[in-house]
Amino acid sequence: MTLAVHIHRLATRDHTLVQDLRFEVAPGRILTLMGPSGSGKSSVLAAIAGTLHSVTEGSEALRFDGAVTLDGRDLTRLPTAQRGIGLLFQDDLLFAHMTVAENLLFAVPAGPKRERLAAVAQALDEAGLAGFGARDPATLSGGQRARVALMRALLARPRALLLDEPFSKLDAALRDQFRAFVFDHLRDSGVPAVLVTHDAADVADPSLVVELGRAG
Amino acid sequence: MPHSTAHLSRRQLLLAAGAATLTPAWAQSGWPAIEQAARGQTVFWNAWAGSEQTNAYLQWVAQQVQASHGIKLQHVKITDTADVVKRVRAEKAAGRTAAEGTVDLVWINGENFAAMKREGLLFGPYAETLPNFKLVDVTGKPTTLNDFSVPTDGMESPWGMAQFTLFADSKRLPQPPQSMQALLALARAQPGRITHPRLPDFHGTTFIKQALVEFAPDAKALAQPVTDAAFATQTAALWPFLDALRPHLWRAGKQFPQNAAAVRQMMADGELLLAITFNPNEAANEIAAKRLPTSVVSWQFEKGTIGNTHFVAIPYNARAKAGAQVVANFLLSPAAQARKADIAHWGDPTVLDVARLPATDRALFQTGNLPGLVAKGAPTLPEPHASWVDPLEKEWARRYGV
Amino acid sequence: MRLSSNVSRRHLGAGALLALAAVPVLWTALEALKTGSHPAAWRALAQDPALTHAALLTLWTGLASTLLAWWGAAALLARGFVRQRLARLLRGLPVMLATPHAALAIGFLFLLAPSGWLLRALSPWLTGFDSPPPWATTQDPWGLGLIAALVIKEIPFLLWTAATQLQRDDVRQRWRAEHALAQTLGYAPRRAFWLVLWPQLASRLRWPLLAVLAYGLTVVDMALVIGPATPPTLAVLAWQWLQDADPATYAQGAATGVLLALMVLACSALWLASQQLHRRALAHGHGVRGPVERTPGSGIGLWLLLGVYAAVLLALAVGSVSGVWAFPAVWPQSFTTVAWEQVAQSSGTVLTTLWLAAGSSAVALVWSVAWLELAPRRWDDAMRPLLYLPLVLPAVLWVVGLYGVGLQLRLEGQVSGLLIAHTLMVLPYVLLSLSPAYLGFDPRYAQLNASLGRSGGAFLLRVKWPLLKRALASATAVGFAVSVAQYLPTLYLGAGRFASVTTEAVTLASGGQRSLTSAYAGLQLALPVLAFALAAWLGRPRRFTHSAA
């Protein structure tokens, strides 16, 4: 399941954010996308996931010229829901009206109830949050919420995963711990991942780094 | 002997004192004093305002009394006179004294008047002291002294006449029915095209009263206050008639329109054959206003239809009692009555005895031959006593209202 | 020290505001309950033959119309949100919101009646009818006409209150992001809306929904025009009994009003409980991702709604100049401008309506802003039911209380009494409209302001209120529209001294002249529309002349 991205041009009406960007990510590998603020990192992720229109509601629309292929399949024309690409935002965005377990359950694909519940329980265990299922997400700490968000993204069995500065909201100690947690799970799950950050310490694989220039 | 004289003089004193407190000083010194006191007063006249003609006429009256007597007449537009009754009653219950009310003059008749009179909510007697009252046709129009068979006792001054009238488009209805029985036959022939407003709307109530008067074995008993026995006897033939009529009514008698205006609109649209009204000149008014085609005719049943008088009364706590009386007097003047009776302005029939008026005044009352006027007037049947209305409405509601 | 005195000053202010609003509301409610609690009246009510049928009819029409309006609004919102066309959806709302209830009912009636426009358009060439058919299309015994009219009137209101929630600063972007996130988890956009956004949105729409439910159960003017008449709904019965001069019947009417209030309470509890159950049932979800193909042609809902409003307004416009207009003519056979001439002569009532509406909405706005600024969150949450009481109490009962209080205070027929009565009715609406935006205002702005060393007053004037311009303006417009539509309070507390456009319209409607009624409905409509237009203009966002480099 290789993720191949080619961005010919990502631009607003007035100026171009990104031009001629190409990269490939093999299964289980993590590509790091770096660059200063304003260089369009989040927009690149949005273009890959197909959520461009949502991200730019109200401001000028972004136009994307290029191709996204996953395992040889061209995803460029597909709506977000059909791409199978997971997205982890900076904010954990746990749904406020659902408990932790319901948030996780939301992501599990359809199937027999018992199996779904078992998958959720296992995910909680792996995140070290066993017994937190019935809790209101607002009562969890930042680190705990970040873990739940990641598990939620993984439970949906994505074929690729995009992470938008997932560690920026955590303090230094928690950062290292969580980073190791994320990289381990990603490698185990065997999906290609793209990580956006401006912190060099977040690089997972030094051979897979792409630098985005300043806004042109 | 000395004892009785002292007793008499004390009683006389008491009576005089009582009279003095009940009637203001000016009433004791005659009409000119009243006119004097009325100058500069503002009179709030609460009157139904559902038609442009009425409103325009009241505006004219306001201009006239301003010019001639310096009275500022304000037309307070109301939808239902019962509101005024409730308001005055509430004011009395809240302890408003005899000069703190919000209503100075009210357009009223029937059970509303009976209620106000009974509860002491009215100022008076004043009507027969009005100079123009002598022009009223009390013999030819007995309802000017008896409102729904309740004596007015001078507590209200007559203003206009009303008679239950029907009107229809002669193109759709060439043979107007001349009695309730004929109406039933018509309903059988053309089902679903006749109806009356739902009781307790007063047009609907009058429709039932008309049937009652036609079917009651002894019409004179209706002038007496109602008793259970009398009610049972007099309505014995009424309910079978209504039962027979009901399935042929509009919507099979399961729904009734809210008021006479709705009935008239449906008649204009062609959904109903005929409409009912209290103003014999209403159809002519509507034709003149181009809201009904010229082929519409009005008629009253041959043997007569229920008629009554409508009045103006003064609440006990009116602030401008003098002004109100002056206005009431003006309303009885030939000029005002003639303009009111004129189709071009309103078309409400007069309470005056036109034949006895001087020739110049009589000339004001010429009626032309306008389309929609009642071709042949029918006798006015007196209203049943006001106390019959409530039991009739309740029984009708019990039988047909659900 | 200084902090605590600041806090207690706020508490004092909030307490004073609360007293100012709560005392009249409670007093009125108590007065109404007192008038409606005579045992004799309740006995008479229990024995009335029409009671059961009317009560069942009321429950049916109220619940059905609220349910349909709720689902309709939800469906329209889903589509608008997913398609990113919310702004377009909301653009037509002011006109729909400004249409007076009675005018809508009259116009709708004219469309549907057996002699109405729809049938005229189809007769006699399609239907072969020469005179109106005896179909029960209006005043039908099941109240379907009333339900339809209520649904058409309430959907814009629900849409509008949902819009105020969707436009809150604090959740607007977050909800968009959550929606995108749900799609990355594989959910189709429509389903993502229903599972993720709608539960959060719906829980914030509780009070508007209860207001809609209360209105559906207790509406008088629409039920009079288009609802069944034999027997009518319970609210119409109460209204007719309250009209009666006989004190016993009046007390019976007041008792019916209390019964209606109890029904509203019971139905609200039932609704909220069933919503909870529904939520719990959905909690586990089944992970079904939803259909992926675009549902074709489902823009029909919005077009249908707009189309009905347009047809009603057109019917009113044509009716206002119609003379003789018999079936099956599609257009009037003669035209007359008499009705509009009469309207032109009633400039006095327009002035009265304007100052009443402007005054009451201004007072309500000032009070609401002060309350939202000063009141601690706990107080606000606790006191909202009390402040919203005029919204959910039946109007027929409310006015009984208002009049009683007015009499006691000798306020009837006074300008102050009338203004107070209107403000009491307008306040809940203004508060309801303003709260979402005001409470959702980012608190960091205030902290930022303090850190820059500026005073609280400067912050309000130069930062907060300008940023909330749109919400403030549209809340005032809503208050204005509500005041214009007040009939019973103006009638009773004006003691006939003051006539507003609405009292004129209803009085004239009792004379049944179609042209006059339609013309006055047009006037009734024009004033709130102008208010909304003014609000939209005042609340427009600043145009920056410098575009991005």
Coordinates of C-alpha atoms in Angstrom, one line a residue, chain A residues 4-92:
Chain A
A4 CA 2.3 8.4 -4.0
V5 CA 1.6 12.1 -4.0
H6 CA 2.3 14.5 -6.8
I7 CA 1.3 18.1 -6.3
H8 CA 1.6 20.0 -9.5
R9 CA 0.2 23.2 -8.0
L10 CA -1.6 24.1 -4.9
A11 CA -2.7 27.7 -5.1
T12 CA -5.3 30.3 -4.2
R13 CA -6.5 32.8 -6.8
D14 CA -3.7 35.2 -5.9
H15 CA -0.7 33.2 -4.9
T16 CA 0.8 29.7 -5.1
L17 CA 1.5 27.8 -2.0
V18 CA 3.2 24.7 -3.3
Q19 CA 4.5 23.8 -6.7
D20 CA 5.9 20.6 -8.1
L21 CA 6.0 18.5 -5.0
R22 CA 6.4 14.7 -5.4
F23 CA 7.0 12.0 -2.9
E24 CA 6.3 8.4 -2.2
V25 CA 5.8 6.6 1.1
A26 CA 6.2 2.9 1.4
P27 CA 4.0 0.8 3.9
G28 CA 5.1 1.2 7.5
R29 CA 7.3 4.2 6.7
I30 CA 6.8 7.7 8.0
L31 CA 7.6 10.7 5.8
T32 CA 8.1 14.0 7.5
L33 CA 7.0 17.2 5.9
M34 CA 8.8 20.2 7.3
G35 CA 8.7 23.9 6.6
P36 CA 8.1 27.2 8.3
S37 CA 4.6 28.4 9.0
G38 CA 2.6 29.6 6.0
S39 CA 4.4 27.2 3.7
G40 CA 1.2 25.2 3.2
K41 CA 2.0 22.0 5.2
S42 CA -1.6 21.6 6.5
S43 CA -3.0 22.4 3.1
V44 CA -0.9 19.6 1.5
L45 CA -2.4 17.2 4.0
A46 CA -5.8 18.5 3.3
A47 CA -5.3 18.0 -0.4
I48 CA -4.2 14.4 0.2
A49 CA -7.1 13.7 2.4
G50 CA -9.6 15.5 0.2
T51 CA -10.7 17.9 2.9
L52 CA -9.6 21.1 1.1
H53 CA -13.0 22.6 0.9
S54 CA -13.7 22.2 4.6
V55 CA -10.5 23.6 5.8
T56 CA -10.8 26.8 3.8
E57 CA -14.5 27.6 4.4
G58 CA -15.0 31.3 4.4
S59 CA -11.5 32.2 3.2
E60 CA -10.3 32.0 -0.3
A61 CA -10.7 28.6 -1.9
L62 CA -7.6 26.5 -2.6
R63 CA -7.2 24.8 -5.9
F64 CA -5.4 21.6 -6.2
D65 CA -3.7 20.4 -9.4
G66 CA -2.1 17.0 -9.1
A67 CA -2.6 13.3 -8.3
V68 CA -2.8 11.1 -5.2
T69 CA -2.5 7.4 -5.7
L70 CA -2.6 4.7 -3.1
D71 CA -1.5 1.3 -4.1
G72 CA -1.8 2.3 -7.7
R73 CA -5.4 3.5 -7.3
D74 CA -6.0 7.1 -8.3
L75 CA -7.8 8.8 -5.4
T76 CA -7.7 12.3 -6.8
R77 CA -11.4 12.4 -7.8
L78 CA -12.8 10.5 -4.9
P79 CA -14.6 12.2 -2.0
T80 CA -12.9 12.0 1.4
A81 CA -15.1 9.3 2.7
Q82 CA -14.0 6.9 0.1
R83 CA -10.3 7.5 0.1
G84 CA -9.6 5.5 3.3
I85 CA -7.0 8.0 4.4
G86 CA -7.0 8.9 8.1
L87 CA -6.2 12.4 9.4
L88 CA -5.0 13.4 12.8
F89 CA -5.4 17.1 13.5
Q90 CA -3.5 19.3 15.9
D91 CA -6.5 19.4 18.2
D92 CA -7.6 15.9 19.3

